[in-house]
CSV table of N, CA and C in Angstrom, one decimal:
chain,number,residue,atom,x,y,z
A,1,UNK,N,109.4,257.2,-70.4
A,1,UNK,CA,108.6,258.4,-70.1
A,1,UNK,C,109.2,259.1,-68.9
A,2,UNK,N,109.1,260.3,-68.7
A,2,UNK,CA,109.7,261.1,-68.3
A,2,UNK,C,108.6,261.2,-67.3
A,3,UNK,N,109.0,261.4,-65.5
A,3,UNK,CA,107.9,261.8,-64.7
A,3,UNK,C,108.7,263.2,-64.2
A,4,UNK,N,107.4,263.6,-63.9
A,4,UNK,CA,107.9,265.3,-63.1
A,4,UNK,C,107.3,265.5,-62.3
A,5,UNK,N,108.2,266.1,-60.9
A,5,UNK,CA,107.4,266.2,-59.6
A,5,UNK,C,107.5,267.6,-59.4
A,6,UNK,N,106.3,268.2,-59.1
A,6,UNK,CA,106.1,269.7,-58.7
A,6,UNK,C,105.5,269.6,-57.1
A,7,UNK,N,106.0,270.8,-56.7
A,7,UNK,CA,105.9,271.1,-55.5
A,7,UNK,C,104.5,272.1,-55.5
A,8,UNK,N,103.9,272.1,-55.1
A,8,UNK,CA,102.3,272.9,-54.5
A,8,UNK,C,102.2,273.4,-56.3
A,9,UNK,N,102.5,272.0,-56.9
A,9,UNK,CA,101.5,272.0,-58.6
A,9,UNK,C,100.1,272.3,-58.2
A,10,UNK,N,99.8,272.8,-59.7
A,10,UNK,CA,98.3,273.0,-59.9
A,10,UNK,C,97.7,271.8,-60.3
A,11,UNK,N,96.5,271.6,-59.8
A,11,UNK,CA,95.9,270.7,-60.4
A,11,UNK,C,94.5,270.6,-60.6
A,12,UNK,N,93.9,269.8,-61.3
A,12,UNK,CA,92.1,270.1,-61.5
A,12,UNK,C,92.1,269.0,-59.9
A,13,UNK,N,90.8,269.5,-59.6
A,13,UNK,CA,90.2,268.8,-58.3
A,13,UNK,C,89.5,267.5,-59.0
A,14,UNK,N,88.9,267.3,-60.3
A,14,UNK,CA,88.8,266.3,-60.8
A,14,UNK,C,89.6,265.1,-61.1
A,15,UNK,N,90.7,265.8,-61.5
A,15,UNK,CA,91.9,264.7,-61.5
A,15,UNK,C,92.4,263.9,-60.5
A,16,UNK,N,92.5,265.2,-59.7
A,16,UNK,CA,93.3,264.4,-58.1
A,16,UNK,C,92.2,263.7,-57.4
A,17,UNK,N,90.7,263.7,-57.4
A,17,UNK,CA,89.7,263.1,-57.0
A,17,UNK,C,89.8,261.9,-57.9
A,18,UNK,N,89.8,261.6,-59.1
A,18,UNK,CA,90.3,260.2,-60.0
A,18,UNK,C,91.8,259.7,-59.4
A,19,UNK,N,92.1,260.4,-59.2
A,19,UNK,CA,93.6,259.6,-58.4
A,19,UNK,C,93.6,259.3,-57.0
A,20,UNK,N,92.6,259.8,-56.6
A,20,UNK,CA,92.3,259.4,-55.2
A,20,UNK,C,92.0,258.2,-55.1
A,21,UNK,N,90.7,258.2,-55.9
A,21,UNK,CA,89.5,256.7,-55.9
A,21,UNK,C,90.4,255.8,-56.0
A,22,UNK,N,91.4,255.8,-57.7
A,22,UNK,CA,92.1,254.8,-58.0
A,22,UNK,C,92.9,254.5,-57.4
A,23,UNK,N,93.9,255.1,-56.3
A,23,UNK,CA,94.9,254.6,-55.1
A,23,UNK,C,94.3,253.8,-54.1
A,24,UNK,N,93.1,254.6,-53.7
A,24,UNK,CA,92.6,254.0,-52.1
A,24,UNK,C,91.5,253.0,-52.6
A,25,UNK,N,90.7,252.7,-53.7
A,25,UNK,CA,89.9,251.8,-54.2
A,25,UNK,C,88.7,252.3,-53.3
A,26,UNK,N,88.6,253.3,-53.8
A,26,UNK,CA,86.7,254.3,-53.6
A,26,UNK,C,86.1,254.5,-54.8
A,27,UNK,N,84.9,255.0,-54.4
A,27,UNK,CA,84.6,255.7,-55.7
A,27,UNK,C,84.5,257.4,-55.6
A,28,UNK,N,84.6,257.5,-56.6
A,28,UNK,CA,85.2,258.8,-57.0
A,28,UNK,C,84.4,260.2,-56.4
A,29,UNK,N,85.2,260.9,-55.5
A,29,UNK,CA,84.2,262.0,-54.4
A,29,UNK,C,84.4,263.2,-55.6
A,30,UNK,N,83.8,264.2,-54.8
A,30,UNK,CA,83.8,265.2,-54.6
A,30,UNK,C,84.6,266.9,-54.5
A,31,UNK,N,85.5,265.9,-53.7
A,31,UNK,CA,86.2,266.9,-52.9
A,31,UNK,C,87.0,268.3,-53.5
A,32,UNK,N,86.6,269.0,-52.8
A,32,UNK,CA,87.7,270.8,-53.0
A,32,UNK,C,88.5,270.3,-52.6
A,33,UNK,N,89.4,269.5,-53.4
A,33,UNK,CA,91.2,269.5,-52.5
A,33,UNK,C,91.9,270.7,-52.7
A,34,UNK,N,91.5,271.8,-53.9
A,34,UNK,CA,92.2,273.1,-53.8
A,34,UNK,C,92.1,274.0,-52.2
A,35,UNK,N,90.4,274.1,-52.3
A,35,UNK,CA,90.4,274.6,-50.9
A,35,UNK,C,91.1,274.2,-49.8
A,36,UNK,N,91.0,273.0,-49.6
A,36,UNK,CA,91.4,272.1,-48.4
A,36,UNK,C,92.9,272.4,-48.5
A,37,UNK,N,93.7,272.3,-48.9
A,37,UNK,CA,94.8,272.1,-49.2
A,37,UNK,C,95.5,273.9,-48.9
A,38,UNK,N,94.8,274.6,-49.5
A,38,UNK,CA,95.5,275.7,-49.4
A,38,UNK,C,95.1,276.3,-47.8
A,39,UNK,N,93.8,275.5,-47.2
A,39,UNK,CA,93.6,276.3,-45.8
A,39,UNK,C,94.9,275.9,-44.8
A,40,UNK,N,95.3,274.2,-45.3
A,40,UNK,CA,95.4,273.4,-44.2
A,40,UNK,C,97.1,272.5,-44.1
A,41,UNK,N,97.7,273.2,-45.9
A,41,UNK,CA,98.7,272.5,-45.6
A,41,UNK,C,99.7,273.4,-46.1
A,42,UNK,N,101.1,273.1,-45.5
A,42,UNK,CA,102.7,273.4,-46.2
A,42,UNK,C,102.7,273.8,-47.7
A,43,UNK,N,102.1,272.9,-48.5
A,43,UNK,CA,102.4,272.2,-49.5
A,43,UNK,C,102.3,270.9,-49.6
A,44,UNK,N,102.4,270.2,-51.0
A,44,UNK,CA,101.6,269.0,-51.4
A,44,UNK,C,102.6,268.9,-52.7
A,45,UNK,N,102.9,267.9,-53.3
A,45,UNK,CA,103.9,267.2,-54.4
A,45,UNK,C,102.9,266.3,-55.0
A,46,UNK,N,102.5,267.6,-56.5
A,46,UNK,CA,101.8,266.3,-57.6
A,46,UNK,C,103.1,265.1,-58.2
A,47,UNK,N,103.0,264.3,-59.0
A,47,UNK,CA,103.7,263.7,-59.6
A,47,UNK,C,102.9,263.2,-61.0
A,48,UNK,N,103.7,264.1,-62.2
A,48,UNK,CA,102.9,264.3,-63.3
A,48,UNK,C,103.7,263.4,-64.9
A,49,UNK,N,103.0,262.8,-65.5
A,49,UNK,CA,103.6,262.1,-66.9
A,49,UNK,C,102.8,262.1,-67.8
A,50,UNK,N,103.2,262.9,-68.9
A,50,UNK,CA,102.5,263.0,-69.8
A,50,UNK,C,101.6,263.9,-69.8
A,51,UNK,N,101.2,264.8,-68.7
A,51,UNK,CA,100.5,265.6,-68.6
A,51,UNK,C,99.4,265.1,-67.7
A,52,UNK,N,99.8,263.7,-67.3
A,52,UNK,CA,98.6,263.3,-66.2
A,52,UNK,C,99.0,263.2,-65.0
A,53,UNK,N,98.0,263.4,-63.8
A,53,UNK,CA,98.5,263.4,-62.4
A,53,UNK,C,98.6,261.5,-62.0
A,54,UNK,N,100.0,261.3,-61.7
A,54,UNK,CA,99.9,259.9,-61.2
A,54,UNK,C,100.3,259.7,-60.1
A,55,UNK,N,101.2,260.7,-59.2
A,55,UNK,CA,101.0,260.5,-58.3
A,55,UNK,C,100.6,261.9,-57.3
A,56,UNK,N,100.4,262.2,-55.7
A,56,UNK,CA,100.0,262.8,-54.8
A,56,UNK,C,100.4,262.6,-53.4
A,57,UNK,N,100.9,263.9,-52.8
A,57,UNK,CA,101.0,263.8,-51.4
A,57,UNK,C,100.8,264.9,-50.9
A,58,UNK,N,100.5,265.3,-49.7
A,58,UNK,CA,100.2,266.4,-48.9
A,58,UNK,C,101.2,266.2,-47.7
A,59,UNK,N,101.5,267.9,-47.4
A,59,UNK,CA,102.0,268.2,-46.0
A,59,UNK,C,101.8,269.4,-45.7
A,60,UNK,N,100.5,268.5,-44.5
A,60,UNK,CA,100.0,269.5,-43.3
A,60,UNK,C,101.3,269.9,-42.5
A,61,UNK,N,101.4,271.1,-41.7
A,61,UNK,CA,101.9,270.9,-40.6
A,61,UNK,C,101.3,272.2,-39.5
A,62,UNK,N,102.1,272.3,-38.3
A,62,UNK,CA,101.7,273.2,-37.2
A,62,UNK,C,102.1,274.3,-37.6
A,63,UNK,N,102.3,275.0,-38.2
A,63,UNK,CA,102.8,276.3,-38.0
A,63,UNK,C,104.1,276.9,-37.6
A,64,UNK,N,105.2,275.5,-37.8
A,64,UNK,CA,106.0,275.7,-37.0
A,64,UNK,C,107.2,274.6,-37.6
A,65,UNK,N,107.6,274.3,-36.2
A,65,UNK,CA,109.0,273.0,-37.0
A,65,UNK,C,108.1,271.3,-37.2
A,66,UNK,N,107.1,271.1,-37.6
A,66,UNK,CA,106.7,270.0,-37.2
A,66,UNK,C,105.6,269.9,-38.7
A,67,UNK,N,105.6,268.7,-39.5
A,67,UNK,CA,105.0,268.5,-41.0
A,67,UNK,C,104.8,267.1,-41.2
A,68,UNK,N,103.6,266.7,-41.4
A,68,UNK,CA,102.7,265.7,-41.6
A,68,UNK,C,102.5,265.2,-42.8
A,69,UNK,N,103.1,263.7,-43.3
A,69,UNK,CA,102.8,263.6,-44.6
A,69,UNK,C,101.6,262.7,-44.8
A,70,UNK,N,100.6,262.9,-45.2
A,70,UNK,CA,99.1,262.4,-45.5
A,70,UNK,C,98.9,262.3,-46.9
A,71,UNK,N,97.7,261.5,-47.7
A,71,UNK,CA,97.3,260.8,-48.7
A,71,UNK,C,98.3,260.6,-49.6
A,72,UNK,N,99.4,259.8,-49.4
A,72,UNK,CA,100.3,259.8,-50.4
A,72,UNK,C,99.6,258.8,-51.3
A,73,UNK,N,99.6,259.0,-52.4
A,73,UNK,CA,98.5,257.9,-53.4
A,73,UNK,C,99.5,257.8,-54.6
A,74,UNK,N,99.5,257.0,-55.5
A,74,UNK,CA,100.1,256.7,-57.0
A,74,UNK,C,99.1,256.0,-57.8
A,75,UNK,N,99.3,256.2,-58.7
A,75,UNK,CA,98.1,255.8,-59.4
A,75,UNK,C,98.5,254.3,-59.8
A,76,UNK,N,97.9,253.3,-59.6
A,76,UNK,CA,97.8,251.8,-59.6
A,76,UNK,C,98.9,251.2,-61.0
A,77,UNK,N,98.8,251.9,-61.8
A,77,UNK,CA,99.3,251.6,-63.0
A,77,UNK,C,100.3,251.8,-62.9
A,78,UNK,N,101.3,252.6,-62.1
A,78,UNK,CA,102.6,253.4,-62.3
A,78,UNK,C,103.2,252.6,-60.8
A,79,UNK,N,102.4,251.9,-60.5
A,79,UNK,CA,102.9,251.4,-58.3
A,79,UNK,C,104.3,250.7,-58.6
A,80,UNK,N,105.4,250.7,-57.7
A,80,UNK,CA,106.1,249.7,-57.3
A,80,UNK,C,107.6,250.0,-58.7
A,81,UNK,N,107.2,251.4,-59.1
A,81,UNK,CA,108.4,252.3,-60.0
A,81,UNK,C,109.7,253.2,-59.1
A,82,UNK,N,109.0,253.6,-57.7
A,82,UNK,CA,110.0,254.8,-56.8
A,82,UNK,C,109.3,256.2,-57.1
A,83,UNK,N,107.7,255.9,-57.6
A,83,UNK,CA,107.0,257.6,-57.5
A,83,UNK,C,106.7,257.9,-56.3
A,84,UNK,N,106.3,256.7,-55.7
A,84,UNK,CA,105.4,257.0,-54.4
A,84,UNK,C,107.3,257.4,-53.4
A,85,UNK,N,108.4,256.9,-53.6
A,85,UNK,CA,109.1,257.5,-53.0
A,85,UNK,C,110.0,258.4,-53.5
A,86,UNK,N,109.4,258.9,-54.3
A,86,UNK,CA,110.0,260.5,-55.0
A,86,UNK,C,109.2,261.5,-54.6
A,87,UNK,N,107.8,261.3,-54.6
A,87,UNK,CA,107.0,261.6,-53.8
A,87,UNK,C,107.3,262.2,-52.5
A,88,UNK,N,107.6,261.8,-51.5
A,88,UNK,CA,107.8,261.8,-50.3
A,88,UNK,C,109.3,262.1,-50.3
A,89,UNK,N,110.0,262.4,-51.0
A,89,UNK,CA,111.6,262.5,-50.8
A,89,UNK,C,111.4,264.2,-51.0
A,90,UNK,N,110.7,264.4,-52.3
A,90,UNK,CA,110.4,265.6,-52.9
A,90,UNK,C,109.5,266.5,-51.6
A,91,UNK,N,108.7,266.0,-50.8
A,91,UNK,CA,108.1,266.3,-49.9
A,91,UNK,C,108.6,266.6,-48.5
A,92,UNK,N,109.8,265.7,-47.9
A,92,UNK,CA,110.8,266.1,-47.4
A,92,UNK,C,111.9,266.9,-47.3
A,93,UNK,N,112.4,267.7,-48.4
A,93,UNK,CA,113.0,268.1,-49.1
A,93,UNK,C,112.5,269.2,-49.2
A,94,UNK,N,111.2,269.7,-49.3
A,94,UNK,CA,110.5,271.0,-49.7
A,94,UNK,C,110.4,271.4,-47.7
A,95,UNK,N,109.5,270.6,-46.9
A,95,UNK,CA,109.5,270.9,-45.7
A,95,UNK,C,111.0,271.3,-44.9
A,96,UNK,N,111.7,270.2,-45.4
A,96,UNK,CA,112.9,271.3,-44.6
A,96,UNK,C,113.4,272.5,-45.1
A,97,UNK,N,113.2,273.2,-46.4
A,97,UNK,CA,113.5,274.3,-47.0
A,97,UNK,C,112.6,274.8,-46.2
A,98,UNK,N,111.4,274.6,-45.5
A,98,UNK,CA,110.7,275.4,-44.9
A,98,UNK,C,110.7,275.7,-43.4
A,99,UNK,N,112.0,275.3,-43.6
A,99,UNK,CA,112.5,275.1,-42.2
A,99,UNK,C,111.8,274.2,-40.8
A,100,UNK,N,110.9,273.1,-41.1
A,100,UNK,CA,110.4,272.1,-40.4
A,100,UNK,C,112.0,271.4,-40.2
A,101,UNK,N,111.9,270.8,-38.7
A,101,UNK,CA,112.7,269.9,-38.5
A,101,UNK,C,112.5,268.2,-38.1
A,102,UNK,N,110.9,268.1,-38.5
A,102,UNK,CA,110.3,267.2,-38.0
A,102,UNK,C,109.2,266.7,-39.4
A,103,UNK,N,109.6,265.2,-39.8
A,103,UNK,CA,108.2,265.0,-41.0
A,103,UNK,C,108.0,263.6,-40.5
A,104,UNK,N,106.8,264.1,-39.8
A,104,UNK,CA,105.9,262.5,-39.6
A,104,UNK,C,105.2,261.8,-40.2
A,105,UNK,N,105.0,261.0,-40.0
A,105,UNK,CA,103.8,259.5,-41.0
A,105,UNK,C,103.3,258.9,-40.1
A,106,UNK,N,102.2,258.3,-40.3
A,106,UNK,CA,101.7,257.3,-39.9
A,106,UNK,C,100.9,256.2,-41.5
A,107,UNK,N,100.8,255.5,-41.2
A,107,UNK,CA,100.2,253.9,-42.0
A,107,UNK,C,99.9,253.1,-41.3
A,108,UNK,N,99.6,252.4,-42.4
A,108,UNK,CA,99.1,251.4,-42.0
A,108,UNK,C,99.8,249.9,-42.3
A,109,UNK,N,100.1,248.7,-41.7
A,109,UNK,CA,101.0,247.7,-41.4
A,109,UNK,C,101.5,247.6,-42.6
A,110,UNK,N,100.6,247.6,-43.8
A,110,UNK,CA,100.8,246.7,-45.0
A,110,UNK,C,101.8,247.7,-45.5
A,111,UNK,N,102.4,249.0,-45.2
A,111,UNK,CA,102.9,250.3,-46.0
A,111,UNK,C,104.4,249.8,-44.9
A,112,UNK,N,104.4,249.0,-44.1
A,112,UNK,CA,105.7,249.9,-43.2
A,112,UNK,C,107.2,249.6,-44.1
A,113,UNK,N,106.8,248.9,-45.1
A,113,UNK,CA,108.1,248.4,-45.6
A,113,UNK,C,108.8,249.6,-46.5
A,114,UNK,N,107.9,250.1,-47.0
A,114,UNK,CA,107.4,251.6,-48.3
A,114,UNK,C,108.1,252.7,-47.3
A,115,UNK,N,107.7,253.0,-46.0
A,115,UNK,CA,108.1,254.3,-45.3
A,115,UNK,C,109.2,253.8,-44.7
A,116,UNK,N,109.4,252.7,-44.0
A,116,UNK,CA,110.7,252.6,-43.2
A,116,UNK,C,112.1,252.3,-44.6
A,117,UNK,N,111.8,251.5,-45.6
A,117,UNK,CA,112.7,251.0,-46.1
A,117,UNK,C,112.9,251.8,-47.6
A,118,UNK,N,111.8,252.2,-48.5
A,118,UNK,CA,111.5,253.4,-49.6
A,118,UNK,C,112.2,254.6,-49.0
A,119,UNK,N,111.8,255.2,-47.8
A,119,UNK,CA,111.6,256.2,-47.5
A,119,UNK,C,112.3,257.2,-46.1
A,120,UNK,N,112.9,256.2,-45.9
A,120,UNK,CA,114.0,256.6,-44.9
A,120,UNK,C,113.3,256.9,-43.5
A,121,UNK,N,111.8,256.8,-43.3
A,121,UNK,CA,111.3,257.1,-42.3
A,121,UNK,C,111.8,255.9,-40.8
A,122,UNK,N,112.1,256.9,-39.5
A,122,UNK,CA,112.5,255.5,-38.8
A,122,UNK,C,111.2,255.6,-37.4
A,123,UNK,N,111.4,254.4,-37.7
A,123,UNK,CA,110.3,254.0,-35.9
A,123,UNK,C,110.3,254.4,-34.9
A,124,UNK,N,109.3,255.0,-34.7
A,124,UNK,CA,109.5,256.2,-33.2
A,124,UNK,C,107.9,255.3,-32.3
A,125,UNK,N,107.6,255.8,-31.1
A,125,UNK,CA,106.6,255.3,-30.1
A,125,UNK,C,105.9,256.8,-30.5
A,126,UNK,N,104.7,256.2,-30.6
A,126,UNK,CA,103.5,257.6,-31.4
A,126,UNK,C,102.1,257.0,-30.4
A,127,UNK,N,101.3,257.9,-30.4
A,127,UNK,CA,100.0,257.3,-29.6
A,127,UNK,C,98.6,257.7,-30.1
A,128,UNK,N,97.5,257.7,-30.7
A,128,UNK,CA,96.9,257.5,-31.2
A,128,UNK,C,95.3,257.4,-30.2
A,129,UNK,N,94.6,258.4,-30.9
A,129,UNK,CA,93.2,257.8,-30.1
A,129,UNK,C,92.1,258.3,-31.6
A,130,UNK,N,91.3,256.9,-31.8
A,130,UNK,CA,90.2,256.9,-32.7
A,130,UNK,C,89.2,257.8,-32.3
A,131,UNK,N,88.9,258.4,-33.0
A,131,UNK,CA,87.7,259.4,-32.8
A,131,UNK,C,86.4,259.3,-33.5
């Protein structure tokens, strides 16, 4: 089967809310990701098969040379294929056409093998305060 990655795809807010839950193991919100998304980011890379959304990523950024990659999700059933880093390649790729010179991440421990070694991202000193 054939996957396709679109760049600032359309999508129902129901679906991408079902692909949410099933990535991060919630139950299934609410959320205006159209809204959200169109106030607050670059662009965002569905990843679609069959006509269903399996995977997702967002990129916020400043306004400027600098782009944030957030809820990268795949859907459980499709994990550990190279969506989640087609995903993010396709996502890098769109941000520097937008002339960003900078695409950050953050994760969490269990992911660093996925961003540093998937994903070409390399290890910088970053700093962090919980709010």
């Amino acid at each position: 089967m054939t996957i396709k990655y679109e760049w600032r795809g359309d999508f129902d807010n129901a679906a991408l809310n079902a692909l949410h839950a099933d990535g991060f193991d919630h139950p299934v919100a609410l959320t205006d990701w159209r809204e959200r998304l169109e106030r607050h980011s670059l662009g965002w890379v569905c990843a679609w098969e069959d006509g269903s959304l399996i995977g997702f990523v967002n990129v916020v950024w400043d306004g400027g040379v600098h782009a944030f990659v957030l809820d990268t999700v795949v859907a459980q059933h499709r994990r550990a294929r190279g969506v989640g880093a087609a995903l993010v390649a396709t996502a890098a790729h769109e941000a520097r056409a937008a002339q960003c010179e900078w695409l950050h991440v953050d994760f969490e421990e269990h992911l660093r093998s996925f961003y540093f070694d998937a994903c070409g991202f390399k290890e910088t000193t970053a700093g962090l305060i919980a709010l």
